[in-house]
Structures are given as C-alpha cells and as structure tokens.
mmCIF file of C-alpha atoms (C1' of nucleotides) in Angstrom:
data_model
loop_
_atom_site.group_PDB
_atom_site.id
_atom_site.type_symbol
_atom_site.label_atom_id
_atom_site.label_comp_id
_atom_site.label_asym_id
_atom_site.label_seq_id
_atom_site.Cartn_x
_atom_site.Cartn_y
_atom_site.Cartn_z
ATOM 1 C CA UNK A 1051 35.862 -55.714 94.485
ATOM 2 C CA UNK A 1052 33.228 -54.538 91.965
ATOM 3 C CA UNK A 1053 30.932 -51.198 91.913
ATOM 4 C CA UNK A 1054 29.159 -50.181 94.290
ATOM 5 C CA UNK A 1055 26.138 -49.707 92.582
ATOM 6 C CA UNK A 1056 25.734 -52.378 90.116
ATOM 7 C CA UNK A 1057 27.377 -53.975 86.553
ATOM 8 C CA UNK A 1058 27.729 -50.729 84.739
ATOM 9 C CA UNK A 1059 30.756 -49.907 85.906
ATOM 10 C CA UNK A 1060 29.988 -46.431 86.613
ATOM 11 C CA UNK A 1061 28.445 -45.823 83.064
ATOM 12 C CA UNK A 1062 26.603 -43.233 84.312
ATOM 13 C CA UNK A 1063 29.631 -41.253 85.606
ATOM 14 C CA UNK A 1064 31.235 -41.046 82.580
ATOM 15 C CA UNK A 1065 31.172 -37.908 80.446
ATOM 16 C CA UNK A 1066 30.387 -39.420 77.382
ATOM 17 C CA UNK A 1067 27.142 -40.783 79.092
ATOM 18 C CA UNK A 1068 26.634 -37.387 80.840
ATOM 19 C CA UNK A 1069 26.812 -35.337 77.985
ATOM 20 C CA UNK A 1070 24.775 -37.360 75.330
ATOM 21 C CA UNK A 1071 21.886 -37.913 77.871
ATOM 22 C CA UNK A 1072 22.237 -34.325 78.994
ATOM 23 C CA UNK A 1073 22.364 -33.412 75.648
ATOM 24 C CA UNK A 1074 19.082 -35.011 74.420
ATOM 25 C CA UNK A 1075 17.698 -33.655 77.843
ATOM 26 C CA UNK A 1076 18.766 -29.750 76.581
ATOM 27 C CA UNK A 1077 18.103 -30.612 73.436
ATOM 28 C CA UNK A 1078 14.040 -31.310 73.848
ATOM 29 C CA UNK A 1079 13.720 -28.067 76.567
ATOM 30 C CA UNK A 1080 15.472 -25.817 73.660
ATOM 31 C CA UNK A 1081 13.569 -27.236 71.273
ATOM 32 C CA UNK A 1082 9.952 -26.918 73.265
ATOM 33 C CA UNK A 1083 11.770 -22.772 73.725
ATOM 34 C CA UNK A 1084 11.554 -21.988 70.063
ATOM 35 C CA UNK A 1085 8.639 -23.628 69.121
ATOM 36 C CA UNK A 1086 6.769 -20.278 69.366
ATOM 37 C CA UNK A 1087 8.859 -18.583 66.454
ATOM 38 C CA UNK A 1088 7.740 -21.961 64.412
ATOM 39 C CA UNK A 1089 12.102 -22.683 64.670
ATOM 40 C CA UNK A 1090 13.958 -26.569 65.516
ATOM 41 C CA UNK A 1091 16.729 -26.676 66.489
ATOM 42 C CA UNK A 1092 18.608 -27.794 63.158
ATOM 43 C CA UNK A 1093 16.789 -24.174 61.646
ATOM 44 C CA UNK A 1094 18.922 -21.999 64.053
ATOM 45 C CA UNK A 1095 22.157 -24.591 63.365
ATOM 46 C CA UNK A 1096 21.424 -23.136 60.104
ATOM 47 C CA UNK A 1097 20.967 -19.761 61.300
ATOM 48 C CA UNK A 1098 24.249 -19.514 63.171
ATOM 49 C CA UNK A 1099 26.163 -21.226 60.363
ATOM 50 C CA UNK A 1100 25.394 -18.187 58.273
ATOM 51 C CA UNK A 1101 25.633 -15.987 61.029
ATOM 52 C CA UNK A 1102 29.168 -16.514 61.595
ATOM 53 C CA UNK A 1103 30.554 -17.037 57.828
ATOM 54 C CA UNK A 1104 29.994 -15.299 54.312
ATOM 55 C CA UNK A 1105 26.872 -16.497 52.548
ATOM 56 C CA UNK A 1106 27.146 -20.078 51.472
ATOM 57 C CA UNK A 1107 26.217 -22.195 49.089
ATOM 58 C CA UNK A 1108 23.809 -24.784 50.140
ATOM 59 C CA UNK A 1109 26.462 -27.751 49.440
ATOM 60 C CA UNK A 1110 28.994 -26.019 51.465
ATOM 61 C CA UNK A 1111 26.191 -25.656 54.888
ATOM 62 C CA UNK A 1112 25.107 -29.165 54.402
ATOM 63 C CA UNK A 1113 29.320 -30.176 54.619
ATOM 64 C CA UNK A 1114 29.797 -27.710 57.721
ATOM 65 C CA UNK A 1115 26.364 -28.780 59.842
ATOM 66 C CA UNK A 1116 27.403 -32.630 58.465
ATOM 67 C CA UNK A 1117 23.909 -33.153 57.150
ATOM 68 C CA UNK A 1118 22.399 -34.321 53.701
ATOM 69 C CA UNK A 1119 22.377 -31.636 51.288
ATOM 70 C CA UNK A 1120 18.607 -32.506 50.509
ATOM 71 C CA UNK A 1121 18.077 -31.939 54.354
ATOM 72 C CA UNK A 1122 19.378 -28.003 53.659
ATOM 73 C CA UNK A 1123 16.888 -27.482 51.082
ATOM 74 C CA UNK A 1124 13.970 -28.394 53.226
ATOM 75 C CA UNK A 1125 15.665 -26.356 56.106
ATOM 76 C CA UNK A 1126 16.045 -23.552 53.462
ATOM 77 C CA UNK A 1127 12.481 -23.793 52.445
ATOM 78 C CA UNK A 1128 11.403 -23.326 55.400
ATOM 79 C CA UNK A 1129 13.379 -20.400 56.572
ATOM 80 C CA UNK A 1130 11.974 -18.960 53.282
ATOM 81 C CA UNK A 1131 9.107 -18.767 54.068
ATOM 82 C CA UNK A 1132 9.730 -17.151 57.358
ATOM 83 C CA UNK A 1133 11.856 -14.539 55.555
ATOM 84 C CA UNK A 1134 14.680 -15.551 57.911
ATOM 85 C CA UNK A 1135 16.724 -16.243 54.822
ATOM 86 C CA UNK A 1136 17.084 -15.514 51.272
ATOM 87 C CA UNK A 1137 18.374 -17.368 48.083
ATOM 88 C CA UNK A 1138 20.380 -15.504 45.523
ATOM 89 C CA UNK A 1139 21.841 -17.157 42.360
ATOM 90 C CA UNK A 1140 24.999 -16.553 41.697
ATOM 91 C CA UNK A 1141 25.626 -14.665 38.886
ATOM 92 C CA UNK A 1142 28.992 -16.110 37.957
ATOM 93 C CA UNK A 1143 27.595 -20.129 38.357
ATOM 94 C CA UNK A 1144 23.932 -19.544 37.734
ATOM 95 C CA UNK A 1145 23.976 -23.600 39.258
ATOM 96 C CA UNK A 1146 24.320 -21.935 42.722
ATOM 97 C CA UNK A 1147 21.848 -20.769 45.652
ATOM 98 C CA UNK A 1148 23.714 -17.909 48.430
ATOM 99 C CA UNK A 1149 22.079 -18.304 51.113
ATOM 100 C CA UNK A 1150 21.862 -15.308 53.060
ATOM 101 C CA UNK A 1151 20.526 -14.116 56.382
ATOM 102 C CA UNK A 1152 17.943 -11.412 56.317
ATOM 103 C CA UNK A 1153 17.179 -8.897 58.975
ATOM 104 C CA UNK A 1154 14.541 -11.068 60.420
ATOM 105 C CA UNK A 1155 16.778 -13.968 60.306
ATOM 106 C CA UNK A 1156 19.145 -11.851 62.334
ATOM 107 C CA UNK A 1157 16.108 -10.958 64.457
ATOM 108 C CA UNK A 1158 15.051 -14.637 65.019
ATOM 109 C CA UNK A 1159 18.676 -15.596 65.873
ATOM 110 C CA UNK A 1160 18.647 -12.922 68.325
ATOM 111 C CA UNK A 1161 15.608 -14.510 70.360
ATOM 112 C CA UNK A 1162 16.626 -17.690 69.821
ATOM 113 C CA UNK A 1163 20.313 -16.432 71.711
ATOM 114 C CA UNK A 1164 17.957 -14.854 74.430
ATOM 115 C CA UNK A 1165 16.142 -18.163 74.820
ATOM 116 C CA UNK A 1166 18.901 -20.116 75.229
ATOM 117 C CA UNK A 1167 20.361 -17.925 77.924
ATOM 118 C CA UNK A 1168 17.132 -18.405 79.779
ATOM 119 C CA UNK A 1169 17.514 -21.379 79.273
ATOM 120 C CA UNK A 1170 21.048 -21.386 81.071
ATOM 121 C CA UNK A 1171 19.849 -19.851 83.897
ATOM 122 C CA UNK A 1172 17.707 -22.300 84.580
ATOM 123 C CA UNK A 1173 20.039 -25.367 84.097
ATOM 124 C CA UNK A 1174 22.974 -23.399 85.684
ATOM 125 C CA UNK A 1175 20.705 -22.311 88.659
ATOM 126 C CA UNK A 1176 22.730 -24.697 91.321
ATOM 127 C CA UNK A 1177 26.517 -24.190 90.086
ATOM 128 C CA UNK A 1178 29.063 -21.850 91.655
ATOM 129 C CA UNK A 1179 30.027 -18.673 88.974
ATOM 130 C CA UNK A 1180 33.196 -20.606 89.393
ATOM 131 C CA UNK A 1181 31.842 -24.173 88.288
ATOM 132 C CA UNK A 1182 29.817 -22.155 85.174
ATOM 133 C CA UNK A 1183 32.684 -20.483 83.999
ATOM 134 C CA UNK A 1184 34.943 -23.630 84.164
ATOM 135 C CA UNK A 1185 32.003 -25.513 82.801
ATOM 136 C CA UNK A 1186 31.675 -23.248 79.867
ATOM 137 C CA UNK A 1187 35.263 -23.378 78.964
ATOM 138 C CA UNK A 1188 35.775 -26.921 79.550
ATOM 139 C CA UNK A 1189 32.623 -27.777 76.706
ATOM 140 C CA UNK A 1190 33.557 -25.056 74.504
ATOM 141 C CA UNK A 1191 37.406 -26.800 74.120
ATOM 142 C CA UNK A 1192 35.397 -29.833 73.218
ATOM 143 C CA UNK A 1193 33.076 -28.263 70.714
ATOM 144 C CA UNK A 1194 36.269 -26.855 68.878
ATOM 145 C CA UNK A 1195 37.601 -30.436 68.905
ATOM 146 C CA UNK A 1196 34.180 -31.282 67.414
ATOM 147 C CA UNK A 1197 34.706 -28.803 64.944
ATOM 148 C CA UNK A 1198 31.560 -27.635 66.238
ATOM 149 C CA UNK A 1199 30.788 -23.565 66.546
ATOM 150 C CA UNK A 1200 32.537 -21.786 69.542
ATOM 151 C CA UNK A 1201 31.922 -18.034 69.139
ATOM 152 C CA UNK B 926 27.747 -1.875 70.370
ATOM 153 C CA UNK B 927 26.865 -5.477 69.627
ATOM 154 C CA UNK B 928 28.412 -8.923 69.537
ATOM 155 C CA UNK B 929 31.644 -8.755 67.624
ATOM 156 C CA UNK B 930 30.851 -11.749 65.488
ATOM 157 C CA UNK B 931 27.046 -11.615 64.333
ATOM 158 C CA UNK B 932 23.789 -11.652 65.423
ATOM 159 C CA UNK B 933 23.737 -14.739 67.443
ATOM 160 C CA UNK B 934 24.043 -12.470 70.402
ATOM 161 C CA UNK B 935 26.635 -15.576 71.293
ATOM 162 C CA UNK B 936 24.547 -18.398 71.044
ATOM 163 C CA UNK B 937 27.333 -20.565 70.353
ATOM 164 C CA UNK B 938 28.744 -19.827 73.960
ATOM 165 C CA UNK B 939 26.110 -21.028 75.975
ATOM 166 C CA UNK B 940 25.432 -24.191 77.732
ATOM 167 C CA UNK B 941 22.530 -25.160 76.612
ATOM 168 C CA UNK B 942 23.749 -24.418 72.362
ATOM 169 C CA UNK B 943 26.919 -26.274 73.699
ATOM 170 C CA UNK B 944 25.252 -29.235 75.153
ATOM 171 C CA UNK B 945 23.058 -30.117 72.888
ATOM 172 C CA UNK B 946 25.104 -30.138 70.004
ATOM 173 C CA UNK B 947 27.792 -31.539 71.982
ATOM 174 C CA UNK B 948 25.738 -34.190 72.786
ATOM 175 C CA UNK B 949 24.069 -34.844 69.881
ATOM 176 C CA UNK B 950 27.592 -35.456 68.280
ATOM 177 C CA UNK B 951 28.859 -37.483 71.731
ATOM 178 C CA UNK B 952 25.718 -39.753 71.683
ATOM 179 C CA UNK B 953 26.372 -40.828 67.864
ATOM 180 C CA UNK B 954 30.027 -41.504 68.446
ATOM 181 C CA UNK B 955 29.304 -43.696 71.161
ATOM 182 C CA UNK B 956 26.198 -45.333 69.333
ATOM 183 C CA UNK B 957 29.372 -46.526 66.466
ATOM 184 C CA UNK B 958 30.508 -47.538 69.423
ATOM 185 C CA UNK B 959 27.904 -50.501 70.544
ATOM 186 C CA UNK B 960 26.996 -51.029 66.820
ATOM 187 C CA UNK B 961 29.078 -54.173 67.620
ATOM 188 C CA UNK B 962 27.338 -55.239 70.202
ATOM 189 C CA UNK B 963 23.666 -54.909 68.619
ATOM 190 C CA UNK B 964 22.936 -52.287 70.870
ATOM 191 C CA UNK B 965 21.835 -48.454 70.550
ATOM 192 C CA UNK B 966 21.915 -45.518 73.313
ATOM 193 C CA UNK B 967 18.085 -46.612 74.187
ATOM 194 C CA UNK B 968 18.896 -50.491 74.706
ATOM 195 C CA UNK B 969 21.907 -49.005 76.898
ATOM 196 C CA UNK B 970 19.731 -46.651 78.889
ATOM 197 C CA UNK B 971 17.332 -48.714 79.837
ATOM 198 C CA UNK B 972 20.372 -51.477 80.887
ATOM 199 C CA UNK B 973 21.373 -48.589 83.060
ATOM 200 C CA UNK B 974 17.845 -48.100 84.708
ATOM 201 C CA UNK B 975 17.635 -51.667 85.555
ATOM 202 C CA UNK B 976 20.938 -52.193 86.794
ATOM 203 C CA UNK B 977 20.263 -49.426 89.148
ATOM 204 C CA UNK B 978 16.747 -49.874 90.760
ATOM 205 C CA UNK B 979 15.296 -53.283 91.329
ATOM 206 C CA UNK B 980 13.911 -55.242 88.511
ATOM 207 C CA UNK B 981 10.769 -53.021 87.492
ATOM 208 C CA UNK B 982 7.874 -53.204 85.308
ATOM 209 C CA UNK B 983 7.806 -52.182 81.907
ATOM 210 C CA UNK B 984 5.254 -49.066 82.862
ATOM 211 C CA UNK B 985 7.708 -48.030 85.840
ATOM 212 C CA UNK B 986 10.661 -47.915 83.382
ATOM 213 C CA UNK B 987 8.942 -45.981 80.830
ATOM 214 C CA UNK B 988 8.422 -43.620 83.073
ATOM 215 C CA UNK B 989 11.924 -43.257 84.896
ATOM 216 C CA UNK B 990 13.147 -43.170 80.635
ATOM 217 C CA UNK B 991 10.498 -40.611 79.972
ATOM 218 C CA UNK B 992 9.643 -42.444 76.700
ATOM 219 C CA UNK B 993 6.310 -44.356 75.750
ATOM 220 C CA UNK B 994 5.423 -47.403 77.175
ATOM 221 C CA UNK B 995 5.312 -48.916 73.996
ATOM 222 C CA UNK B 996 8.887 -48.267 73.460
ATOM 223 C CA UNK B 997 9.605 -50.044 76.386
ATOM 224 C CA UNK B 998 8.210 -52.934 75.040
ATOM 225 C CA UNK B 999 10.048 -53.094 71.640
ATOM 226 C CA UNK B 1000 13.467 -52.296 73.228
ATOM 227 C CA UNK B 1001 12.852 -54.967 76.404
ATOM 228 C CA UNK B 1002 11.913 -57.625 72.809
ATOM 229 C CA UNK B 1003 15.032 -56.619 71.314
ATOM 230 C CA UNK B 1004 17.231 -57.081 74.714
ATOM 231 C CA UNK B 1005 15.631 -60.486 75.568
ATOM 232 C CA UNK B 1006 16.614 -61.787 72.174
ATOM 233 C CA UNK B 1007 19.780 -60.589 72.897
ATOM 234 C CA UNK B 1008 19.436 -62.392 76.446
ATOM 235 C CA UNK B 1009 20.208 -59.617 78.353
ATOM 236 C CA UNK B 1010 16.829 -59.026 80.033
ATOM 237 C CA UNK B 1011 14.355 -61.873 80.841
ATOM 238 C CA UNK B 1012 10.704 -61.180 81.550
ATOM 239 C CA UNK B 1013 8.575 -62.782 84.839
ATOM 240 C CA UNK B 1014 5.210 -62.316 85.385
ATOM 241 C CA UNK B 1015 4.414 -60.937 88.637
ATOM 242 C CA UNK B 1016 2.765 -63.853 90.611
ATOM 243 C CA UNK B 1017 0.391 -61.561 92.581
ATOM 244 C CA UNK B 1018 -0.730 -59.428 89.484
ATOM 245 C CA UNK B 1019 -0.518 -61.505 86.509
ATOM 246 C CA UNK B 1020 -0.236 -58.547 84.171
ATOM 247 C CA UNK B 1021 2.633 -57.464 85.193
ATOM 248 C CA UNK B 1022 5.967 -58.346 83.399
ATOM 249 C CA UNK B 1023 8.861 -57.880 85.652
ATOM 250 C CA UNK B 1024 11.964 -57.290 84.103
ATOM 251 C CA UNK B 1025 15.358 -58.647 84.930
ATOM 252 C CA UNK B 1026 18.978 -57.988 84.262
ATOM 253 C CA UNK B 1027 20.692 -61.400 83.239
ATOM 254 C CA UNK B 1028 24.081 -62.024 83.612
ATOM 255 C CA UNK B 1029 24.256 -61.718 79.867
ATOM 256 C CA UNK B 1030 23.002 -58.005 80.592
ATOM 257 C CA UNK B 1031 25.068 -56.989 82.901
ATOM 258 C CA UNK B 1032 28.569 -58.427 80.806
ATOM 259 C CA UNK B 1033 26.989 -55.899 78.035
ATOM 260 C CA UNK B 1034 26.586 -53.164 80.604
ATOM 261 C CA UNK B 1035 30.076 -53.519 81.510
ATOM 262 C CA UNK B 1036 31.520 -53.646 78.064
ATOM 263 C CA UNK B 1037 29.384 -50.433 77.305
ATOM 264 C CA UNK B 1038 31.382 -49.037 80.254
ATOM 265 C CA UNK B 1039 34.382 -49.734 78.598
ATOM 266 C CA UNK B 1040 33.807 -48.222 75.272
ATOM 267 C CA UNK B 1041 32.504 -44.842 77.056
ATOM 268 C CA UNK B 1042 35.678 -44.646 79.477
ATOM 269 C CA UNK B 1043 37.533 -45.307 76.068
ATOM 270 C CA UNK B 1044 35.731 -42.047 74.371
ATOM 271 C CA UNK B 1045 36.258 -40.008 77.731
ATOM 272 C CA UNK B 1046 39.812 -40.021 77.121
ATOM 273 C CA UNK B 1047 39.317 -38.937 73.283
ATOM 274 C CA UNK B 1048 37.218 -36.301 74.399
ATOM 275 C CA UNK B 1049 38.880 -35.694 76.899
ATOM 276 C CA UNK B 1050 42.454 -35.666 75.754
ATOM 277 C CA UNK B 1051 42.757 -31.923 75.026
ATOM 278 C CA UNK B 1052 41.588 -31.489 79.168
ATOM 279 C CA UNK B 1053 43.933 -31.163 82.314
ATOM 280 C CA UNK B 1054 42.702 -33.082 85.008
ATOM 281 C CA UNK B 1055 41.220 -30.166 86.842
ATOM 282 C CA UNK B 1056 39.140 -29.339 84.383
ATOM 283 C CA UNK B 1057 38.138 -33.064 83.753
ATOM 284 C CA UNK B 1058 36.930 -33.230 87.431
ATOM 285 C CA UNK B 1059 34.753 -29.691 87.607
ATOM 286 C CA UNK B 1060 33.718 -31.241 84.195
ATOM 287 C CA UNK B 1061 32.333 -34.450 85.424
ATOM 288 C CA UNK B 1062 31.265 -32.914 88.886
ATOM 289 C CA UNK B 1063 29.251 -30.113 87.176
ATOM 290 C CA UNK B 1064 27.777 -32.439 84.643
ATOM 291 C CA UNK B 1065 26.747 -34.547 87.435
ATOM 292 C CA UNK B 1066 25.058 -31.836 89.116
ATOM 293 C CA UNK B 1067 22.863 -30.995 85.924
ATOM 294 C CA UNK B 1068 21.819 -34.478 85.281
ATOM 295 C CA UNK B 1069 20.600 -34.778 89.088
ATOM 296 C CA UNK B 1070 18.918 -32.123 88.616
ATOM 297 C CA UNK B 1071 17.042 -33.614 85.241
ATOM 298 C CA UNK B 1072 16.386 -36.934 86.751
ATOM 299 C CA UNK B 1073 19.207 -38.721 84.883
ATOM 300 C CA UNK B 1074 21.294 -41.088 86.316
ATOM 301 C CA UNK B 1075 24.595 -39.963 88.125
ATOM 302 C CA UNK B 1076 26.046 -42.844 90.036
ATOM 303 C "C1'" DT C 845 -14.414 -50.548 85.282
ATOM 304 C "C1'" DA C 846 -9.409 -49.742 85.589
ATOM 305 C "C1'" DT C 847 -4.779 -51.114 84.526
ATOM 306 C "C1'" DT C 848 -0.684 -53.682 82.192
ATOM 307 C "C1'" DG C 849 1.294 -55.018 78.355
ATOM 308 C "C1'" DT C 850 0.964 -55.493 73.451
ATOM 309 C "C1'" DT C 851 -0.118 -54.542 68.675
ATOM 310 C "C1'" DA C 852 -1.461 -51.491 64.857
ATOM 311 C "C1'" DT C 853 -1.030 -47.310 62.889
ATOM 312 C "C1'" DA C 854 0.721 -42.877 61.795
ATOM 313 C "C1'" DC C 855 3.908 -39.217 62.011
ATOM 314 C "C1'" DT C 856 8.550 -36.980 62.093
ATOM 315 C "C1'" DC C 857 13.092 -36.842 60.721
ATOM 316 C "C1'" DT C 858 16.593 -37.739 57.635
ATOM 317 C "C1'" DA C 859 19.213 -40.133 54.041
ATOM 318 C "C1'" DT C 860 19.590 -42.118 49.303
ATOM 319 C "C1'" DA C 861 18.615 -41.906 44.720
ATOM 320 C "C1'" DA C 862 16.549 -39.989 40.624
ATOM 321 C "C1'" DC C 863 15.877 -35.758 38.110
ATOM 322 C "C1'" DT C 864 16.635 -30.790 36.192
ATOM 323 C "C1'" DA C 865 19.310 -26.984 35.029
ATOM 324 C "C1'" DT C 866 23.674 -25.173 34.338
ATOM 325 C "C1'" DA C 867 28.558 -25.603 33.485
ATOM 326 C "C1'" DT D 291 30.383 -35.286 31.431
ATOM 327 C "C1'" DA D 292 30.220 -33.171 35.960
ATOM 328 C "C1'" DT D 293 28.068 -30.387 39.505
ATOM 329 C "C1'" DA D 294 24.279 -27.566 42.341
ATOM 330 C "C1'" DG D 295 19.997 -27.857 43.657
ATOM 331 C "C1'" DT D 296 15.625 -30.110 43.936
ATOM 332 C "C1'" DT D 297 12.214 -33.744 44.238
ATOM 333 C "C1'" DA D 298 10.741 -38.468 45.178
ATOM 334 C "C1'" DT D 299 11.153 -42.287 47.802
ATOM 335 C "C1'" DA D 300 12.323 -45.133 51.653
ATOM 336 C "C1'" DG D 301 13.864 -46.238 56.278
ATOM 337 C "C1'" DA D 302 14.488 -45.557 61.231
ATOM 338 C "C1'" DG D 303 12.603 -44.072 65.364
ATOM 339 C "C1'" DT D 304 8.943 -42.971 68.232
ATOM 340 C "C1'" DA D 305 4.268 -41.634 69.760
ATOM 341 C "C1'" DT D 306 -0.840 -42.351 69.851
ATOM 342 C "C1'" DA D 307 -4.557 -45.172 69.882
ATOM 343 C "C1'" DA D 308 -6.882 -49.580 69.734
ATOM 344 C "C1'" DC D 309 -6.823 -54.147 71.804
ATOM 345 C "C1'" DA D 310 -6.280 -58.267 75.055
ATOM 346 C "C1'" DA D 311 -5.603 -60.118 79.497
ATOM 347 C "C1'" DT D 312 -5.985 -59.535 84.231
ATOM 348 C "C1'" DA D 313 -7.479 -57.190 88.303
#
DNA sequence: TATTGTTATACTCTATAACTATA
DNA sequence: TATAGTTATAGAGTATAACAATA
C-alpha cells in the first residue's frame, strides 16, 4: 500500500529534492574550482551579471542577483582589488557607482567558464549526449522561470 | 570569433552554473516551504537518511550527510524536541546513541513529501512530460553518482 | 589509549540598520 | 526630504577543538 522504501514518500525522487541537494553538491565542487583565482561563487554571479548587461549601478546588481545591496559592496570590494572590476561615478548623479568589468574581469570570467565545463565533464561523465542535451534544456527552461541567467 | 554575448565563454549554459544556482534558489523555496513545520532542508535530510538505512549512530549519519558530527548533534536535539527522532543508547557500547525515526518523524517526512511534489509541479509546469522524466532520470543518475539519495 | 557524543568557541556569510554624500 | 553607497552591527549556520563518558 505504502512505499517501498520507507515514510518519505519518495522525497528523494522528487526534483525539488534532486536539484537543491544536487545543487549544494555542485555548488561546494565549483566553489573548491575557483578557489585558486581567490573567486566564490557569488563573485562570478557578479561577474556574469555584468557580463551580460550594460554597467550597473550597484542597487540595480544587488535587485537582479536578489541580494542585500551592502552584500554588493563587499563583493565589489573585493573584485577591486583583483582589478576584475572597476567603479566609475556617474557624472550626471555623482550619488552613483558603474560598475564595470575590466579586461581581467573578462579574463577571470573566462576561466571560471572553462572550470565549470570541466566541471561538466566530470558530472556529465555517465549520461547519453542525448540525456545532456535534454538535461541542459530542460534546467535552462527552469532557470528562465527563475529569472535566473540563461545565455 | 567569440561568444556572441560576453565573456562568460557561456557559463550560464552549463550544468554545473545551472545547478547550483538552480538549486540554491529550489532549496530556499522549499525551506518557506517547511518553515511551518519547524523544520529546515538539514532537519529534512537527515529524516531522509534515517528513514532509509536502519536507525544509525550519530557518527554514521554525519558521515553519510557529509557534515560535522557536531551538527548532527544539534539537528538530532532539535528533531527530538520536535519528537520526531528519539535517542537509545546502544546496550553493548554505552556510548553510542542510536537514533530512531518515530512515528511523529515519519508523518513529517511524509508531509515534506507533499510540499516537494507540490513545488515539482510549479517548477515543473512549463515541462512536457518527456522532458519531466529524462529530467528526473538524469538527475537521478548525478545524485547516485554523488552519494545522495535517489530512491 | 581510543572512540562516541557533547559542549565551547570561532569563523563565514549575509541581512538590517545607521551613517555620509549627493540630489 | 529622498536616494546611492558605505559602514557597523547582529544573527544564522557550521566547523574545529576541547571535554566527558565509555570502551
């Protein structure tokens, strides 16, 4: 009448379980990746938010990664001082820091893209070209959903 | 020459970018989720590891979680208050405490079930059903291959 | 002496709130 | 007075290390 396999009631099968243990799972092997180029992973959310829109304000990045905007300053700082990034008032609301990606933070984001398809490789070692393609599409329709980056 | 839309060299479209934000976002939906029940993705995980093995000591679990045994204590306090767990000392080596799913546990197992079948279908809503099943199946076969739980 | 569980402590991450400069 | 950024502070979460009980 019940499970098999206990009281969860197939917990464990569902995605929601899947993806957020998988995803804490990725998560810590990504992170341990980038550790090198002295990067976490929120530094290269950063990274790819400004990667893939016009320099931003540091209100507007804290709204699209869905983080405090106190959290963007220490990310900032940091990327600073890495000369991954670089702060330029605006001259029309002196209030404002653009935040804009240098050549080494175009560099960095590079590697960090290279790791990451390691990284794939590795994880996707066991699935059909047929399962990773599906696979790929399937998660990127839910990142959209997420309003998450897709491209 | 190079990617069309930056420097991420496409970070965004891999698995690993795509699971771990994915399920960084997942896993905090479905933490609001057992808010209700006094209960966070940890208390649920380690539920899930005792519901599937027999009753094991705190050590053993902290292990199979890949967290600190000291963890393992504080969330095993937290779900005997609740009365989920219990804790038995191992007659034949009296420092062992051998925990215990209680009936209580496993009725909060099942209703964490519920509320992750019930985000599947949000997430899920945008999916057909072939791409739900290569979803779940593919999924599956990356968490066996971490160590997670799959059935 | 080695091992299990526990407690004490410290560290990381992140948010909230107070503050400064500019509008 | 309102807003952008920054700084200060506090809380949650988790690991490391010291400790107690048992083997």
């Amino acid at each position: 009448m019940n499970d098999v396999k206990g009281s969860g009631g197939g917990l464990p099968q569902t995605l929601a379980f899947r993806l957020g243990t998988l995803g804490a799972v990725v998560g810590d092997r990504f992170a341990g990746r980038i550790e090198s180029y002295d990067l976490k992973p929120k530094h290269v959310g950063l990274l790819t938010a400004l990667d893939r829109g016009a320099a931003a304000s540091q209100q507007e990045l804290a709204a699209r990664l869905g983080v405090a905007p106190s959290l963007v300053v220490s990310l900032a700082d940091h990327l600073e001082r890495l000369g991954a990034v670089e702060r330029v008032r605006d001259p029309r609301d002196r209030r404002r820091q653009v935040l804009g990606l240098t050549d080494r933070g175009r560099c960095l984001l590079a590697d960090c893209a290279a790791e990451a398809r390691a990284l794939d490789e590795e994880l996707a070692a066991h699935l059909t070209a047929e399962q990773r393609e599906v696979l790929r599409k399937a998660l990127g329709i839910l990142a959209a959903e997420a309003g998450l980056p897709t491209d």
